[in-house]
mmCIF file of C-alpha atoms and ligand atoms in Angstrom:
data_model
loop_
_atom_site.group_PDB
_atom_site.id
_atom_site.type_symbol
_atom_site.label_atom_id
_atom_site.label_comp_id
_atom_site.label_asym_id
_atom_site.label_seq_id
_atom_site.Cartn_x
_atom_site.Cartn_y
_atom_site.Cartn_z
ATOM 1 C CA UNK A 205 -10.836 -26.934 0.675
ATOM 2 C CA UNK A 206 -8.946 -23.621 0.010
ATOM 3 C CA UNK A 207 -7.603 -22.593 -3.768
ATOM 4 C CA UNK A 208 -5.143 -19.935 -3.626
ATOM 5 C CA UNK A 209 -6.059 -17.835 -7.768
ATOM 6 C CA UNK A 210 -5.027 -15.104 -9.513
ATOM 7 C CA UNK A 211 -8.243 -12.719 -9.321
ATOM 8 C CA UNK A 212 -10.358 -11.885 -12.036
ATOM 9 C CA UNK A 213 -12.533 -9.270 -12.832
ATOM 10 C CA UNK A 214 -15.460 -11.099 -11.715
ATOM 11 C CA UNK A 215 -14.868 -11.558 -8.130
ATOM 12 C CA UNK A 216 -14.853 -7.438 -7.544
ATOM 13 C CA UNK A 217 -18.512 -7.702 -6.457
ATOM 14 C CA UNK A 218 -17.591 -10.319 -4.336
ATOM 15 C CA UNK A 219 -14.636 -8.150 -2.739
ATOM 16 C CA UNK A 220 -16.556 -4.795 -2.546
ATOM 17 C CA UNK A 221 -19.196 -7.013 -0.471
ATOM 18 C CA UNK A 222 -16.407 -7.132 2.547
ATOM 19 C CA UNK A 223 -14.154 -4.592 1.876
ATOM 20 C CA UNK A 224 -16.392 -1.202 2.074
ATOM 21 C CA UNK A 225 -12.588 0.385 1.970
ATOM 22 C CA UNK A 226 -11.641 -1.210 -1.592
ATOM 23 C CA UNK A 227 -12.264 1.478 -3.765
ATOM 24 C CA UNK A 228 -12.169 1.073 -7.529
ATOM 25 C CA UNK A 229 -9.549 -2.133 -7.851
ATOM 26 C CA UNK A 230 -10.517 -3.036 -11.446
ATOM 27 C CA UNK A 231 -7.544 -1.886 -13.078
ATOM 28 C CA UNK A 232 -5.586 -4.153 -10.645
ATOM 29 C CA UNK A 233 -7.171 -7.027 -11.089
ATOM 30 C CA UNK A 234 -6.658 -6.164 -14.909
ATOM 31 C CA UNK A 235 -3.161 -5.595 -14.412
ATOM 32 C CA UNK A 236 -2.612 -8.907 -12.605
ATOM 33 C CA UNK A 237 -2.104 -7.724 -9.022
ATOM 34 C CA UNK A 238 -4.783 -9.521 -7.151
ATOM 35 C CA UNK A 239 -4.624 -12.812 -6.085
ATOM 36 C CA UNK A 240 -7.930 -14.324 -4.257
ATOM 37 C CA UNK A 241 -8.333 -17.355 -1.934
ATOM 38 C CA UNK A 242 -11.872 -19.514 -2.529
ATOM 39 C CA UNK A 243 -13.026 -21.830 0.073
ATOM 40 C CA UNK A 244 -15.188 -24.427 0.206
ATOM 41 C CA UNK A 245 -16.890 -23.399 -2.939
ATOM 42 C CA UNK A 246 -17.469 -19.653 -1.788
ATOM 43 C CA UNK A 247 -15.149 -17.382 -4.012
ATOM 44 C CA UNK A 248 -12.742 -14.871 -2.996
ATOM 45 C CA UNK A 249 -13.469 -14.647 0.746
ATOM 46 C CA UNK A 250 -10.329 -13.406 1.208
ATOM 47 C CA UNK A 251 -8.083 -11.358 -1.512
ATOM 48 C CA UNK A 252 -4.258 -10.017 -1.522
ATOM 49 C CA UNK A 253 -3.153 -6.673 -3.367
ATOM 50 C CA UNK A 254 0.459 -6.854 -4.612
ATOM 51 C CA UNK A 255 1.923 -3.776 -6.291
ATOM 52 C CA UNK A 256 5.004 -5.418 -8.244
ATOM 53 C CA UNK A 257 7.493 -2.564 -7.593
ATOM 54 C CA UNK A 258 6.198 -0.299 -5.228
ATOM 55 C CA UNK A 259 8.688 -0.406 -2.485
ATOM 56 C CA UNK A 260 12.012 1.003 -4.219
ATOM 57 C CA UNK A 261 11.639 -1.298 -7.239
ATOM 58 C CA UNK A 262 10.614 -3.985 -5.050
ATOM 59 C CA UNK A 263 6.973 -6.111 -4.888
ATOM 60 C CA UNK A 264 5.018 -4.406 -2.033
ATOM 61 C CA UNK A 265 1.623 -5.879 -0.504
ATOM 62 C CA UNK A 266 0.022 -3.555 -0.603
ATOM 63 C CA UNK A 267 -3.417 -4.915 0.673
ATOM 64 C CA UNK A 268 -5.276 -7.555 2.274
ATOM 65 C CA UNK A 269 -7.994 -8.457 3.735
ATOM 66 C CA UNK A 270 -9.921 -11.710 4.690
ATOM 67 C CA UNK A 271 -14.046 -11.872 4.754
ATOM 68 C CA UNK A 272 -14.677 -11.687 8.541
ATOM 69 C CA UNK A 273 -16.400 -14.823 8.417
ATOM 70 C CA UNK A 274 -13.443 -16.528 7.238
ATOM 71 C CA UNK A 275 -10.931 -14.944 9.593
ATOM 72 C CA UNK A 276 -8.921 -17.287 11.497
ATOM 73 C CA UNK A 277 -9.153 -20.042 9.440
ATOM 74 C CA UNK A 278 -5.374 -19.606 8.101
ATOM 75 C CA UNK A 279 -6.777 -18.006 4.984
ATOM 76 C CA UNK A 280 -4.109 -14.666 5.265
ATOM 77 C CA UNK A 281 -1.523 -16.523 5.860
ATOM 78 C CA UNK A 282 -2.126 -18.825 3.368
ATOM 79 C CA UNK A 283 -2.256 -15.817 0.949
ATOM 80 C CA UNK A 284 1.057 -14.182 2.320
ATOM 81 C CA UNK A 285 2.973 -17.589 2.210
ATOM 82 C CA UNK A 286 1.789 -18.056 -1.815
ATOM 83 C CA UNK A 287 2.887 -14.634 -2.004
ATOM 84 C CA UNK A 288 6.517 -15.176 -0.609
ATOM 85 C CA UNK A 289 6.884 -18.657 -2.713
ATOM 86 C CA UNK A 290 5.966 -16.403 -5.637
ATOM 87 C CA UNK A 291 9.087 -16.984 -7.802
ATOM 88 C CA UNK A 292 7.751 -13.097 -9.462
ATOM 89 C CA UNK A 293 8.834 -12.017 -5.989
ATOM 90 C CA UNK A 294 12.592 -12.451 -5.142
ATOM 91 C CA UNK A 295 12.196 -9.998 -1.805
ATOM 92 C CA UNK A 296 8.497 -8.927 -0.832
ATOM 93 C CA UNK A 297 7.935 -6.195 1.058
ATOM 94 C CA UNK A 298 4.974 -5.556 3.594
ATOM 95 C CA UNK A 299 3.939 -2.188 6.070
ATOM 96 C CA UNK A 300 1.219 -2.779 8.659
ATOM 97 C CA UNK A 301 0.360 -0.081 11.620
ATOM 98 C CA UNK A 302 1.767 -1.145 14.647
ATOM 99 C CA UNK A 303 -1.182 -1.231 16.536
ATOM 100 C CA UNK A 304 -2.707 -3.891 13.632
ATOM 101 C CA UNK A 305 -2.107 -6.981 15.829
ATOM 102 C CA UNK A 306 -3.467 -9.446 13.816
ATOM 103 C CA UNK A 307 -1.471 -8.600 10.718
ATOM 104 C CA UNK A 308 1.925 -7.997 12.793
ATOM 105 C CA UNK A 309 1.164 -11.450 14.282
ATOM 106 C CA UNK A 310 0.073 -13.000 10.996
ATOM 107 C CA UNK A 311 3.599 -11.811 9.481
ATOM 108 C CA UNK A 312 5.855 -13.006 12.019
ATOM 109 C CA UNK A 313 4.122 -16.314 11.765
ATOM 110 C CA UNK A 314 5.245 -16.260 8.050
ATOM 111 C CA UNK A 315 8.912 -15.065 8.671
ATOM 112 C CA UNK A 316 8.536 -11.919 8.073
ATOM 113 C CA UNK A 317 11.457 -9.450 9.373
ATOM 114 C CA UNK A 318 10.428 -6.237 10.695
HETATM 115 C C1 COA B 637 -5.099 -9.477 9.239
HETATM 116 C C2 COA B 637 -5.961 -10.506 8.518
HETATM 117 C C3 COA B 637 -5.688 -10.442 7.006
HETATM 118 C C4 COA B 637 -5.615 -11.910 9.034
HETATM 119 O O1 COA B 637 -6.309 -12.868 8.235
HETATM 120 P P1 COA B 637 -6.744 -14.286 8.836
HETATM 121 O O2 COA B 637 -7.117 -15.158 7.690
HETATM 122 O O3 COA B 637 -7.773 -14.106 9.881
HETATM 123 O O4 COA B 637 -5.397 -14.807 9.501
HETATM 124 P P2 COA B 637 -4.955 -16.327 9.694
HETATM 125 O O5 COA B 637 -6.137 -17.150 10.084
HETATM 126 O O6 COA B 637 -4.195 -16.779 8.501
HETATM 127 O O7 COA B 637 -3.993 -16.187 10.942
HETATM 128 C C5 COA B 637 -2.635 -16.617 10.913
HETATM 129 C C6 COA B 637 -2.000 -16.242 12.227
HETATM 130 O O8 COA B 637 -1.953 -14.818 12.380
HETATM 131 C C7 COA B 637 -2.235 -14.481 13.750
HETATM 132 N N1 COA B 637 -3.530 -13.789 13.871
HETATM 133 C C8 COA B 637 -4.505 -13.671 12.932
HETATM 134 N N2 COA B 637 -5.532 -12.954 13.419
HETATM 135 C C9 COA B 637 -5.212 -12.635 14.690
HETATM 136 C C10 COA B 637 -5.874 -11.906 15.719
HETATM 137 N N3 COA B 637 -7.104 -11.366 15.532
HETATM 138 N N4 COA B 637 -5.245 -11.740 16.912
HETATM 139 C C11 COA B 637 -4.023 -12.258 17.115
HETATM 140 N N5 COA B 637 -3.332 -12.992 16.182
HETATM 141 C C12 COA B 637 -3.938 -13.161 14.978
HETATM 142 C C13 COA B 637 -2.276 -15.806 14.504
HETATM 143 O O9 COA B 637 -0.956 -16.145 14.887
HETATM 144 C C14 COA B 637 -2.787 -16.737 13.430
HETATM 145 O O10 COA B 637 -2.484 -18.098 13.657
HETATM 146 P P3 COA B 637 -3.478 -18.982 14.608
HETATM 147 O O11 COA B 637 -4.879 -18.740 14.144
HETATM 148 O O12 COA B 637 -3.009 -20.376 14.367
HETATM 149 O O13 COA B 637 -3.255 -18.487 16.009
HETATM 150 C C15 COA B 637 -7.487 -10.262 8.797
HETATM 151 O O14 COA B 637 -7.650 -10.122 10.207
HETATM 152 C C16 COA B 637 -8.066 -9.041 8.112
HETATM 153 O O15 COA B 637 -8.574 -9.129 6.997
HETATM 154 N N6 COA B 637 -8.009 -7.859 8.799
HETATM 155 C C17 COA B 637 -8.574 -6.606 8.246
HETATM 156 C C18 COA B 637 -7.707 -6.038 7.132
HETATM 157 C C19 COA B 637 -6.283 -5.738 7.579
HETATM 158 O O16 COA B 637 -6.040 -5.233 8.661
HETATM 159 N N7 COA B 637 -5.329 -6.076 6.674
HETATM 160 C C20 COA B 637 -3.905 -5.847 6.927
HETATM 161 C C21 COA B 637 -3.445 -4.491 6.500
HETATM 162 S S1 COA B 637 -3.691 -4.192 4.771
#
């Protein structure tokens, strides 16, 4: 079973574990911007980043990243889509390289307009 959460400060450990690239995301999780998926009773195995006005005003995700255990188990997506439902997010924005396949993919899947 997957529950889609807002993060709290007591899942960082469990982020830095996976994400050697996180840096120091405390303040964001204090300031509401993290939102974590739990699965199966293992917590936050995958974890979103959304800035709410980073992109001219507008909600940017910023970040995310799924435990590579976990990948392709419809875990992003899952994350992206409660993200775009997100009534806090009229427009959301999103930037991925090019050459990131997975995440181009994973955001046409979910509508996404380049
Ligand atoms: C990109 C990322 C978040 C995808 O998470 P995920 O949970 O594995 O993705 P999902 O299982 O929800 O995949 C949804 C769809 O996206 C596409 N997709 C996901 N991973 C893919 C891959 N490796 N290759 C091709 N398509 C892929 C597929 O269409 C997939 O649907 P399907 O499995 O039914 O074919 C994950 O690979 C990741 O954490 N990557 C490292 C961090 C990163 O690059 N983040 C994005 C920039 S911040």
């Amino acid at each position: 079973m997957t529950e889609i959460r807002p993060g709290k400060l007591t899942d960082y450990p469990q982020l830095v574990a996976y994400d050697e690239f996180i840096g120091d995301r405390r303040q964001d999780f204090q300031a509401g911007g993290i939102t974590v998926a739990d699965q199966d009773g293992q917590i936050a195995v995958a974890y979103m980043h959304i800035e709410s006005a980073a992109f001219l005003g507008w909600p940017l995700l910023a970040r995310i990243r799924v435990h590579p255990e976990h990948r392709r188990c419809g875990l992003g997506l899952r994350l992206v889509e409660a993200a775009m439902h997100d009534a806090r997010h009229p427009r959301l924005y999103a930037t991925s390289e090019q050459s990131n396949i997975p995440m181009q993919t994973l955001l046409g899947r979910a509508g996404a307009r380049p």
